[in-house]
Amino acid sequence: MDRQALYRIIPKVDRLLDNETVAALTEKYGARAVTEVIREETERLRDLIRDAADDKEAEQQAEQQVRRLPEKIEEEVHKLFTPKIRKVINATGTILHTNLGRAPLSEEQARKIAETASCYSSLEYDLETGERGDRCASAEALFCRLTGAEAAMAVNNNAAALLLILNTLAKGGDVIVSRGELVEIGGKFRIPDVMEQSGARLAEVGTTNKTRLQDYEQAVTGETRAVLKVHTSNYRIVGFTESVPAETLKEFTASAGLPLIWDLGSGVIIDPECYGLAHEPTVREAVSAADVICFSGDKLFGGPQAGIILGRRELIGKMKKNPLSRALRPDKFVIAALELVLMDYLDVAHTAEKIPVIRMISESEKSVRARAEILCAMILERAPEARVTVEPSHAQAGGGALPGEEIPSAAVVIRPGKLSAAGLTYAMRHMRIPVVARTSEDAVWLDVRTIDQEDFGLLAEMLGEVLA
Ligand SMILES: *Cc1c(COP(=O)(O)O)cnc(C)c1O
């Protein structure tokens, strides 16, 4: 058959709509979306015929694909109506995995947010006075209570927070930053770029490994508007280093009449030292050391994506008046989530149970190991022949927090028989609930620190099917 004849064996749209499989799709999803997919698929077939190397190959391809057409349409329509963002099980041991959505909220928090998501809410309505209210007032008051800050403000994320701070306090002027703190966080966030977008000029001082107080002092000119300290949250400079502690910087900025801004990055409410990890300046410590600080809502704070700004009332008041603040404001689900997470922090005795990130980072190695033994036994019950063991492992905070800090953990290690480790992780990514894990030495490592006990049954069942 020549190509023209082959084009004619592609069924017309109307005929495909009458096909039993396709008609069921139209019933469920409506004719419009299904017709669009039919057009795309028949178009694709036409291209295939046109691009085939010779008539014979074109004929083979066309006949085979025409037979499969209703099935392919069904596949594509289902794909179109399956959300791409869905639950995965994080077995990587990285608690704040940016690709996996950083901090998960608790079921209790999610349930309460869902309650206000599907109805009207008192977002900007004061139920006492019956007048317009402030959407962030409650969360901001809770932040002040929790950290001792004079004033608070929430925006879309920490990048937005820094942009707003610099634009408000330093537009058209210079901001002094140490060369050791000109960080790139990943994605599009680099301190020099954010500075430029804010309209402030970067005044670099010191060197990569050493910056002294003198360097800051000598850099002050009539154009200087602020000093910025940035937490080097995703790398560590070791060896011959020196930087100026916030407390020392504050003495100098206060006498120079400049605001000290501190981008904390992660922002911890509870010092990780409490769980045997390295000390991090807490938000409360930072608030008392600097004039304005900012941090992410969805890093170690364990909340929704947000940028939190805390500090002196007068400075935050200026930021609230900045027209940019309207463009950077958080949405209602985020505000609802922040309120709930903050209340879970106020309940000090139960914080570690109530906030998933705090639960994961604070769990003892012994407890993780015991849970790993349980998961291992559950998998072996379903796949007795599989080579599955429990091994010591190292988890990490991730998401630009506690760089280089290894958190002792435990993993269920699967040595796949016929499958390679890469084959098994591929299969795991395609399970009913996808599982993301690490591979090492042709084995698959499931770090149990980031796996919720609630998911053990499901995980063992799905792995049992793949391994048996
Ligand atoms: C993560 C991070 C940011 C960016 O925060 P987002 O909430 O992702 O916008 C900015 N500064 C530092 C130091 C960070 O660690």
Tab-separated table of C-alpha atoms and ligand atoms in Angstrom:
chain	number	residue	atom	x	y	z
A	1	MET	CA	0.000	0.000	0.000
A	2	ASP	CA	1.273	3.477	-0.730
A	3	ARG	CA	1.217	6.197	1.913
A	4	GLN	CA	-1.957	7.867	0.647
A	5	ALA	CA	-3.840	4.574	0.970
A	6	LEU	CA	-2.390	4.092	4.443
A	7	TYR	CA	-3.618	7.507	5.604
A	8	ARG	CA	-7.107	6.294	4.681
A	9	ILE	CA	-7.004	3.295	7.033
A	10	ILE	CA	-6.785	5.679	10.002
A	11	PRO	CA	-10.360	5.713	11.369
A	12	LYS	CA	-12.295	9.006	11.316
A	13	VAL	CA	-12.980	10.756	14.629
A	14	ASP	CA	-16.708	9.953	14.519
A	15	ARG	CA	-16.057	6.282	14.026
A	16	LEU	CA	-13.650	6.184	16.925
A	17	LEU	CA	-16.200	7.946	19.139
A	18	ASP	CA	-18.561	5.018	18.416
A	19	ASN	CA	-15.997	2.450	19.517
A	20	GLU	CA	-17.100	0.746	22.732
A	21	THR	CA	-13.921	1.539	24.724
A	22	VAL	CA	-13.891	5.155	23.563
A	23	ALA	CA	-17.631	5.614	24.184
A	24	ALA	CA	-17.094	4.559	27.804
A	25	LEU	CA	-14.441	7.249	28.102
A	26	THR	CA	-16.763	9.899	26.646
A	27	GLU	CA	-19.414	8.869	29.154
A	28	LYS	CA	-16.953	9.353	32.008
A	29	TYR	CA	-14.838	12.327	30.948
A	30	GLY	CA	-16.977	14.138	28.368
A	31	ALA	CA	-16.670	14.291	24.559
A	32	ARG	CA	-14.469	17.344	24.386
A	33	ALA	CA	-11.345	16.021	26.107
A	34	VAL	CA	-11.726	12.589	24.476
A	35	THR	CA	-12.115	14.108	20.987
A	36	GLU	CA	-8.982	16.154	21.548
A	37	VAL	CA	-7.008	13.039	22.487
A	38	ILE	CA	-8.403	11.223	19.404
A	39	ARG	CA	-7.172	14.082	17.190
A	40	GLU	CA	-3.726	14.016	18.820
A	41	GLU	CA	-3.425	10.243	18.441
A	42	THR	CA	-4.580	10.114	14.807
A	43	GLU	CA	-2.249	13.012	14.038
A	44	ARG	CA	0.584	11.072	15.636
A	45	LEU	CA	-0.264	8.079	13.428
A	46	ARG	CA	-0.204	10.240	10.327
A	47	ASP	CA	3.275	11.506	11.303
A	48	LEU	CA	4.408	7.939	11.855
A	49	ILE	CA	3.296	6.903	8.362
A	50	ARG	CA	4.902	9.992	6.822
A	51	ASP	CA	8.218	9.478	8.629
A	52	ALA	CA	8.544	5.702	8.080
A	53	ALA	CA	11.673	4.679	6.180
A	54	ASP	CA	9.780	2.857	3.358
A	55	ASP	CA	6.254	1.831	2.333
A	56	LYS	CA	6.609	-1.614	3.854
A	57	GLU	CA	7.606	-0.323	7.258
A	58	ALA	CA	4.858	2.304	7.053
A	59	GLU	CA	2.269	-0.406	6.349
A	60	GLN	CA	3.388	-2.606	9.232
A	61	GLN	CA	3.447	0.282	11.690
A	62	ALA	CA	0.103	1.675	10.566
A	63	GLU	CA	-1.798	-1.602	10.755
A	64	GLN	CA	-0.468	-2.456	14.158
A	65	GLN	CA	-1.150	1.017	15.579
A	66	VAL	CA	-4.632	1.289	14.097
A	67	ARG	CA	-5.569	-1.950	15.836
A	68	ARG	CA	-4.266	-0.580	19.145
A	69	LEU	CA	-5.814	2.874	18.691
A	70	PRO	CA	-8.795	2.608	21.098
A	71	GLU	CA	-6.516	1.170	23.783
A	72	LYS	CA	-3.960	3.925	23.267
A	73	ILE	CA	-6.685	6.569	23.437
A	74	GLU	CA	-7.891	5.048	26.683
A	75	GLU	CA	-4.371	5.147	28.110
A	76	GLU	CA	-3.860	8.772	27.140
A	77	VAL	CA	-7.248	9.927	28.467
A	78	HIS	CA	-6.597	8.182	31.793
A	79	LYS	CA	-3.179	9.809	31.951
A	80	LEU	CA	-4.744	13.205	31.277
A	81	PHE	CA	-7.095	12.789	34.245
A	82	THR	CA	-4.541	11.328	36.681
A	83	PRO	CA	-2.916	14.051	38.798
A	84	LYS	CA	0.855	14.077	38.322
A	85	ILE	CA	1.368	15.264	41.872
A	86	ARG	CA	0.455	12.338	44.084
A	87	LYS	CA	1.574	10.517	47.172
A	88	VAL	CA	4.976	8.834	47.133
A	89	ILE	CA	6.771	6.972	49.910
A	90	ASN	CA	10.094	8.669	50.683
A	91	ALA	CA	12.608	5.919	51.502
A	92	THR	CA	15.659	8.084	50.761
A	93	GLY	CA	16.353	9.081	54.365
A	94	THR	CA	16.428	12.731	53.274
A	95	ILE	CA	13.853	14.359	55.527
A	96	LEU	CA	13.473	17.582	53.526
A	97	HIS	CA	13.638	16.357	49.939
A	98	THR	CA	12.956	19.348	47.687
A	99	ASN	CA	11.914	17.101	44.765
A	100	LEU	CA	9.454	15.290	47.042
A	101	GLY	CA	7.784	18.412	48.391
A	102	ARG	CA	9.982	19.169	51.443
A	103	ALA	CA	8.093	19.069	54.757
A	104	PRO	CA	4.993	16.846	54.938
A	105	LEU	CA	2.192	18.042	57.202
A	106	SER	CA	0.524	15.712	59.688
A	107	GLU	CA	-2.751	13.991	58.903
A	108	GLU	CA	-4.431	16.002	61.629
A	109	GLN	CA	-3.142	19.284	60.180
A	110	ALA	CA	-4.134	18.239	56.642
A	111	ARG	CA	-7.629	17.265	57.779
A	112	LYS	CA	-8.192	20.649	59.437
A	113	ILE	CA	-6.923	22.526	56.371
A	114	ALA	CA	-9.225	20.470	54.134
A	115	GLU	CA	-12.159	21.499	56.349
A	116	THR	CA	-11.602	25.174	55.564
A	117	ALA	CA	-10.543	24.546	51.950
A	118	SER	CA	-13.922	23.323	50.747
A	119	CYS	CA	-15.999	26.117	52.271
A	120	TYR	CA	-15.918	29.834	53.019
A	121	SER	CA	-13.703	30.772	55.935
A	122	SER	CA	-13.002	33.686	58.245
A	123	LEU	CA	-9.761	34.364	56.362
A	124	GLU	CA	-10.053	38.153	56.283
A	125	TYR	CA	-13.174	38.613	58.342
A	126	ASP	CA	-13.182	39.581	61.993
A	127	LEU	CA	-16.006	37.615	63.601
A	128	GLU	CA	-15.932	39.892	66.702
A	129	THR	CA	-16.503	43.184	64.931
A	130	GLY	CA	-18.042	41.920	61.694
A	131	GLU	CA	-15.469	43.936	59.797
A	132	ARG	CA	-12.561	43.226	57.486
A	133	GLY	CA	-9.744	41.406	59.266
A	134	ASP	CA	-6.090	40.716	58.543
A	135	ARG	CA	-5.417	37.298	56.968
A	136	CYS	CA	-2.086	36.790	58.708
A	137	ALA	CA	-2.795	38.364	62.098
A	138	SER	CA	-3.302	35.145	64.024
A	139	ALA	CA	-0.285	33.295	62.604
A	140	GLU	CA	1.860	36.384	63.110
A	141	ALA	CA	0.812	36.736	66.742
A	142	LEU	CA	1.682	33.066	67.290
A	143	PHE	CA	5.118	33.565	65.715
A	144	CYS	CA	5.786	36.462	68.089
A	145	ARG	CA	4.674	34.419	71.093
A	146	LEU	CA	6.857	31.485	70.079
A	147	THR	CA	10.042	33.412	69.245
A	148	GLY	CA	9.946	36.634	71.251
A	149	ALA	CA	9.872	38.736	68.060
A	150	GLU	CA	8.220	42.203	68.161
A	151	ALA	CA	6.510	41.668	64.809
A	152	ALA	CA	6.050	39.015	62.140
A	153	MET	CA	5.032	38.689	58.534
A	154	ALA	CA	4.465	35.716	56.238
A	155	VAL	CA	5.063	35.701	52.471
A	156	ASN	CA	5.154	33.096	49.705
A	157	ASN	CA	8.601	31.614	50.395
A	158	ASN	CA	11.957	32.564	51.838
A	159	ALA	CA	13.244	33.883	48.509
A	160	ALA	CA	10.276	36.276	48.499
A	161	ALA	CA	11.000	37.181	52.121
A	162	LEU	CA	14.562	38.221	51.338
A	163	LEU	CA	13.463	40.092	48.214
A	164	LEU	CA	10.888	42.061	50.198
A	165	ILE	CA	13.303	42.829	53.044
A	166	LEU	CA	16.042	44.097	50.720
A	167	ASN	CA	13.642	46.025	48.496
A	168	THR	CA	12.055	47.714	51.511
A	169	LEU	CA	15.176	48.523	53.495
A	170	ALA	CA	17.902	48.960	50.886
A	171	LYS	CA	16.559	49.756	47.406
A	172	GLY	CA	18.973	52.097	45.644
A	173	GLY	CA	21.638	51.596	48.299
A	174	ASP	CA	24.376	49.141	49.282
A	175	VAL	CA	24.038	46.000	51.373
A	176	ILE	CA	27.212	44.546	52.878
A	177	VAL	CA	27.589	40.747	52.645
A	178	SER	CA	30.569	38.491	53.393
A	179	ARG	CA	32.066	36.704	50.362
A	180	GLY	CA	31.824	33.498	52.386
A	181	GLU	CA	28.027	33.831	52.411
A	182	LEU	CA	27.143	34.507	48.759
A	183	VAL	CA	25.234	31.240	48.521
A	184	GLU	CA	23.282	29.516	45.802
A	185	ILE	CA	20.456	27.424	47.223
A	186	GLY	CA	19.554	25.633	44.014
A	187	GLY	CA	16.927	26.337	41.433
A	188	LYS	CA	17.069	30.032	40.734
A	189	PHE	CA	18.107	31.301	44.132
A	190	ARG	CA	21.461	33.068	44.349
A	191	ILE	CA	22.079	35.850	46.841
A	192	PRO	CA	23.658	38.233	44.253
A	193	ASP	CA	20.680	37.734	41.873
A	194	VAL	CA	18.043	38.290	44.551
A	195	MET	CA	19.958	41.384	45.618
A	196	GLU	CA	19.914	42.744	42.073
A	197	GLN	CA	16.184	42.081	41.652
A	198	SER	CA	15.485	43.904	44.918
A	199	GLY	CA	17.121	47.051	43.582
A	200	ALA	CA	19.852	46.983	46.228
A	201	ARG	CA	23.568	46.828	45.415
A	202	LEU	CA	25.784	44.088	46.742
A	203	ALA	CA	28.861	45.271	48.630
A	204	GLU	CA	31.032	42.164	49.064
A	205	VAL	CA	33.543	42.049	51.882
A	206	GLY	CA	36.202	39.612	53.112
A	207	THR	CA	37.191	36.399	51.343
A	208	THR	CA	35.613	33.007	50.776
A	209	ASN	CA	37.048	31.506	53.949
A	210	LYS	CA	37.683	34.527	56.187
A	211	THR	CA	35.719	37.661	56.894
A	212	ARG	CA	36.539	39.836	59.910
A	213	LEU	CA	34.641	42.614	61.687
A	214	GLN	CA	37.151	45.087	60.284
A	215	ASP	CA	36.113	44.122	56.731
A	216	TYR	CA	32.523	45.141	57.504
A	217	GLU	CA	33.600	48.341	59.254
A	218	GLN	CA	35.762	49.482	56.363
A	219	ALA	CA	33.021	48.861	53.790
A	220	VAL	CA	30.512	51.319	55.292
A	221	THR	CA	29.874	54.392	53.125
A	222	GLY	CA	27.126	56.977	52.819
A	223	GLU	CA	25.362	54.564	50.458
A	224	THR	CA	25.207	51.658	52.911
A	225	ARG	CA	21.649	50.734	53.905
A	226	ALA	CA	22.052	47.409	55.714
A	227	VAL	CA	24.277	44.453	56.597
A	228	LEU	CA	23.108	40.977	55.547
A	229	LYS	CA	24.151	37.726	57.150
A	230	VAL	CA	23.256	34.545	55.268
A	231	HIS	CA	23.257	31.105	56.821
A	232	THR	CA	25.462	28.859	54.680
A	233	SER	CA	22.744	26.273	54.754
A	234	ASN	CA	23.760	23.790	52.074
A	235	TYR	CA	27.545	23.710	52.358
A	236	ARG	CA	30.205	24.096	54.975
A	237	ILE	CA	33.586	25.784	54.749
A	238	VAL	CA	36.043	23.849	56.879
A	239	GLY	CA	39.681	24.391	57.805
A	240	PHE	CA	41.202	27.862	57.995
A	241	THR	CA	38.033	29.902	58.422
A	242	GLU	CA	36.680	32.902	60.257
A	243	SER	CA	33.336	34.651	60.236
A	244	VAL	CA	31.756	37.264	62.465
A	245	PRO	CA	29.068	36.007	64.875
A	246	ALA	CA	25.713	37.773	64.645
A	247	GLU	CA	26.060	39.148	68.176
A	248	THR	CA	29.323	40.928	67.281
A	249	LEU	CA	27.903	42.178	63.992
A	250	LYS	CA	24.888	43.554	65.857
A	251	GLU	CA	27.063	45.722	68.131
A	252	PHE	CA	28.712	47.198	65.057
A	253	THR	CA	25.506	47.716	63.006
A	254	ALA	CA	23.765	49.283	66.004
A	255	SER	CA	26.551	51.826	66.452
A	256	ALA	CA	26.607	52.482	62.686
A	257	GLY	CA	22.812	52.961	62.680
A	258	LEU	CA	22.260	50.154	60.126
A	259	PRO	CA	19.769	47.282	60.298
A	260	LEU	CA	21.227	43.782	60.560
A	261	ILE	CA	19.333	41.302	58.371
A	262	TRP	CA	19.836	37.564	58.870
A	263	ASP	CA	18.662	34.988	56.339
A	264	LEU	CA	18.548	31.830	58.446
A	265	GLY	CA	17.515	29.549	55.587
A	266	SER	CA	16.022	26.677	57.508
A	267	GLY	CA	15.051	28.302	60.775
A	268	VAL	CA	14.790	25.902	63.710
A	269	ILE	CA	12.485	26.477	66.661
A	270	ILE	CA	14.097	23.622	68.616
A	271	ASP	CA	17.918	23.403	68.590
A	272	PRO	CA	18.973	20.159	66.795
A	273	GLU	CA	21.505	19.755	69.618
A	274	CYS	CA	18.540	18.441	71.645
A	275	TYR	CA	18.543	15.352	69.424
A	276	GLY	CA	22.324	14.904	69.466
A	277	LEU	CA	22.951	16.798	66.215
A	278	ALA	CA	25.048	19.915	65.623
A	279	HIS	CA	23.958	23.208	67.171
A	280	GLU	CA	22.053	25.557	64.878
A	281	PRO	CA	21.134	29.081	65.929
A	282	THR	CA	17.433	28.909	66.811
A	283	VAL	CA	14.900	31.413	65.513
A	284	ARG	CA	14.591	32.863	69.033
A	285	GLU	CA	18.368	33.375	69.262
A	286	ALA	CA	18.448	34.953	65.807
A	287	VAL	CA	15.556	37.283	66.631
A	288	SER	CA	17.412	38.631	69.641
A	289	ALA	CA	20.666	38.992	67.678
A	290	ALA	CA	19.443	40.696	64.480
A	291	ASP	CA	16.958	43.428	63.527
A	292	VAL	CA	15.167	41.364	60.888
A	293	ILE	CA	15.435	37.648	60.179
A	294	CYS	CA	13.822	35.360	57.615
A	295	PHE	CA	13.501	31.607	57.047
A	296	SER	CA	11.556	29.002	55.049
A	297	GLY	CA	8.262	27.595	56.310
A	298	ASP	CA	8.839	24.169	54.760
A	299	LYS	CA	12.366	23.332	55.880
A	300	LEU	CA	13.161	22.291	59.466
A	301	PHE	CA	10.280	24.418	60.736
A	302	GLY	CA	8.137	21.622	59.293
A	303	GLY	CA	5.273	23.672	57.866
A	304	PRO	CA	3.909	24.721	54.466
A	305	GLN	CA	5.875	26.587	51.804
A	306	ALA	CA	6.205	30.123	53.155
A	307	GLY	CA	8.751	32.791	53.959
A	308	ILE	CA	8.675	33.998	57.536
A	309	ILE	CA	9.965	37.466	58.416
A	310	LEU	CA	10.446	38.358	62.083
A	311	GLY	CA	11.950	41.392	63.729
A	312	ARG	CA	11.549	44.984	64.834
A	313	ARG	CA	8.025	46.348	64.542
A	314	GLU	CA	9.045	49.528	62.758
A	315	LEU	CA	10.924	47.650	60.002
A	316	ILE	CA	8.231	45.024	59.468
A	317	GLY	CA	5.641	47.815	59.355
A	318	LYS	CA	7.509	49.287	56.375
A	319	MET	CA	7.516	45.910	54.623
A	320	LYS	CA	3.770	45.554	55.079
A	321	LYS	CA	3.291	48.914	53.369
A	322	ASN	CA	5.503	47.920	50.415
A	323	PRO	CA	3.253	47.246	47.341
A	324	LEU	CA	5.397	44.149	46.640
A	325	SER	CA	3.946	42.523	49.759
A	326	ARG	CA	0.588	42.109	47.991
A	327	ALA	CA	2.257	40.205	45.163
A	328	LEU	CA	4.152	37.987	47.590
A	329	ARG	CA	1.399	37.184	50.066
A	330	PRO	CA	0.721	33.554	51.012
A	331	ASP	CA	-2.555	31.866	50.089
A	332	LYS	CA	-5.266	30.807	52.519
A	333	PHE	CA	-4.267	27.128	52.794
A	334	VAL	CA	-0.757	28.173	53.749
A	335	ILE	CA	-2.002	30.578	56.387
A	336	ALA	CA	-4.303	27.917	57.809
A	337	ALA	CA	-1.386	25.451	57.881
A	338	LEU	CA	0.991	27.913	59.555
A	339	GLU	CA	-1.519	28.545	62.336
A	340	LEU	CA	-1.877	24.807	62.980
A	341	VAL	CA	1.865	24.080	62.964
A	342	LEU	CA	2.489	27.005	65.318
A	343	MET	CA	-0.110	25.653	67.750
A	344	ASP	CA	1.647	22.284	67.612
A	345	TYR	CA	4.871	24.048	68.627
A	346	LEU	CA	3.076	25.737	71.524
A	347	ASP	CA	2.112	22.275	72.790
A	348	VAL	CA	5.731	21.657	73.791
A	349	ALA	CA	5.121	18.245	75.350
A	350	HIS	CA	3.696	16.835	72.102
A	351	THR	CA	5.537	18.822	69.416
A	352	ALA	CA	7.656	15.836	68.335
A	353	GLU	CA	4.561	13.665	67.831
A	354	LYS	CA	2.532	16.348	66.125
A	355	ILE	CA	4.981	17.756	63.560
A	356	PRO	CA	6.243	15.060	61.140
A	357	VAL	CA	9.598	16.766	60.420
A	358	ILE	CA	10.347	17.069	64.140
A	359	ARG	CA	9.274	13.459	64.681
A	360	MET	CA	11.601	12.237	61.916
A	361	ILE	CA	14.608	14.268	62.982
A	362	SER	CA	14.254	13.497	66.681
A	363	GLU	CA	13.578	9.743	66.495
A	364	SER	CA	16.324	7.758	68.249
A	365	GLU	CA	18.527	5.438	66.230
A	366	LYS	CA	17.281	2.568	68.395
A	367	SER	CA	13.679	3.297	67.543
A	368	VAL	CA	14.386	3.575	63.800
A	369	ARG	CA	16.249	0.253	63.967
A	370	ALA	CA	13.335	-1.425	65.755
A	371	ARG	CA	10.927	-0.123	63.102
A	372	ALA	CA	13.275	-1.340	60.343
A	373	GLU	CA	13.202	-4.845	61.882
A	374	ILE	CA	9.399	-4.758	61.805
A	375	LEU	CA	9.285	-3.676	58.148
A	376	CYS	CA	11.912	-6.265	57.198
A	377	ALA	CA	9.881	-9.062	58.824
A	378	MET	CA	6.707	-7.866	57.099
A	379	ILE	CA	8.416	-7.975	53.679
A	380	LEU	CA	9.902	-11.430	54.348
A	381	GLU	CA	6.484	-12.720	55.331
A	382	ARG	CA	5.260	-11.930	51.812
A	383	ALA	CA	8.445	-12.794	49.935
A	384	PRO	CA	10.243	-15.452	52.044
A	385	GLU	CA	12.845	-16.126	49.336
A	386	ALA	CA	13.943	-12.499	49.020
A	387	ARG	CA	17.323	-11.341	50.348
A	388	VAL	CA	16.267	-8.613	52.762
A	389	THR	CA	18.261	-7.433	55.775
A	390	VAL	CA	18.428	-4.501	58.201
A	391	GLU	CA	21.614	-2.415	58.037
A	392	PRO	CA	22.862	0.770	59.726
A	393	SER	CA	22.352	3.777	57.490
A	394	HIS	CA	22.776	7.549	57.429
A	395	ALA	CA	19.797	9.859	57.020
A	396	GLN	CA	20.104	13.607	56.487
A	397	ALA	CA	18.066	16.745	57.009
A	398	GLY	CA	18.355	17.869	53.364
A	399	GLY	CA	16.617	20.868	51.823
A	400	GLY	CA	19.508	23.142	52.685
A	401	ALA	CA	19.652	22.383	56.379
A	402	LEU	CA	22.396	20.906	58.580
A	403	PRO	CA	24.851	20.374	55.703
A	404	GLY	CA	27.273	17.501	56.141
A	405	GLU	CA	25.419	16.289	59.218
A	406	GLU	CA	24.791	12.536	59.108
A	407	ILE	CA	21.878	11.329	61.194
A	408	PRO	CA	22.435	7.731	62.351
A	409	SER	CA	19.592	5.658	60.966
A	410	ALA	CA	18.592	2.160	59.851
A	411	ALA	CA	17.637	0.803	56.451
A	412	VAL	CA	15.905	-2.244	55.058
A	413	VAL	CA	18.310	-3.411	52.350
A	414	ILE	CA	17.017	-5.481	49.447
A	415	ARG	CA	19.457	-7.398	47.243
A	416	PRO	CA	17.364	-8.166	44.206
A	417	GLY	CA	17.852	-11.590	42.668
A	418	LYS	CA	17.080	-11.535	38.956
A	419	LEU	CA	16.317	-7.834	38.842
A	420	SER	CA	19.206	-5.376	39.088
A	421	ALA	CA	19.023	-2.680	41.766
A	422	ALA	CA	18.161	-0.195	38.997
A	423	GLY	CA	15.422	-2.566	37.758
A	424	LEU	CA	13.962	-2.833	41.246
A	425	THR	CA	13.959	0.933	41.875
A	426	TYR	CA	12.244	1.353	38.478
A	427	ALA	CA	9.576	-1.155	39.505
A	428	MET	CA	9.230	0.621	42.850
A	429	ARG	CA	8.658	3.968	41.154
A	430	HIS	CA	5.826	2.334	39.196
A	431	MET	CA	4.008	0.695	42.108
A	432	ARG	CA	0.477	1.762	43.079
A	433	ILE	CA	2.038	4.196	45.530
A	434	PRO	CA	5.473	5.002	44.080
A	435	VAL	CA	8.453	4.444	46.379
A	436	VAL	CA	11.651	6.485	45.999
A	437	ALA	CA	14.779	4.824	47.422
A	438	ARG	CA	18.589	4.874	47.214
A	439	THR	CA	20.756	2.264	45.547
A	440	SER	CA	24.255	1.303	46.598
A	441	GLU	CA	26.430	-1.689	45.662
A	442	ASP	CA	23.641	-3.197	43.579
A	443	ALA	CA	21.273	-3.194	46.535
A	444	VAL	CA	18.233	-1.027	47.233
A	445	TRP	CA	18.284	0.853	50.536
A	446	LEU	CA	15.016	1.843	52.210
A	447	ASP	CA	15.936	4.270	54.995
A	448	VAL	CA	13.201	3.815	57.566
A	449	ARG	CA	13.636	7.218	59.269
A	450	THR	CA	11.549	8.908	56.563
A	451	ILE	CA	8.952	6.112	56.248
A	452	ASP	CA	5.758	6.525	58.244
A	453	GLN	CA	4.756	3.419	60.210
A	454	GLU	CA	1.262	3.845	58.740
A	455	ASP	CA	2.705	2.930	55.327
A	456	PHE	CA	4.446	-0.303	56.424
A	457	GLY	CA	1.522	-2.609	55.546
A	458	LEU	CA	1.062	-1.136	52.094
A	459	LEU	CA	4.811	-1.010	51.429
A	460	ALA	CA	5.344	-4.655	52.440
A	461	GLU	CA	2.399	-5.741	50.327
A	462	MET	CA	3.600	-3.880	47.208
A	463	LEU	CA	7.211	-5.035	47.641
A	464	GLY	CA	5.985	-8.588	48.257
A	465	GLU	CA	4.274	-8.564	44.849
A	466	VAL	CA	7.417	-7.313	43.085
A	467	LEU	CA	9.855	-9.609	44.913
A	468	ALA	CA	7.853	-12.841	45.083
B	1	LIG	C1	16.389	27.546	51.315
B	1	LIG	C2	16.969	28.890	51.458
B	1	LIG	C3	16.403	29.991	50.810
B	1	LIG	C4	15.220	29.858	49.902
B	1	LIG	O1	14.081	29.501	50.608
B	1	LIG	P1	12.724	29.088	49.824
B	1	LIG	O2	11.727	28.971	50.915
B	1	LIG	O3	13.028	27.809	49.127
B	1	LIG	O4	12.424	30.200	48.876
B	1	LIG	C5	16.986	31.223	51.002
B	1	LIG	N1	18.066	31.390	51.764
B	1	LIG	C6	18.666	30.340	52.400
B	1	LIG	C7	19.887	30.580	53.214
B	1	LIG	C8	18.131	29.058	52.272
B	1	LIG	O5	18.702	28.016	52.892
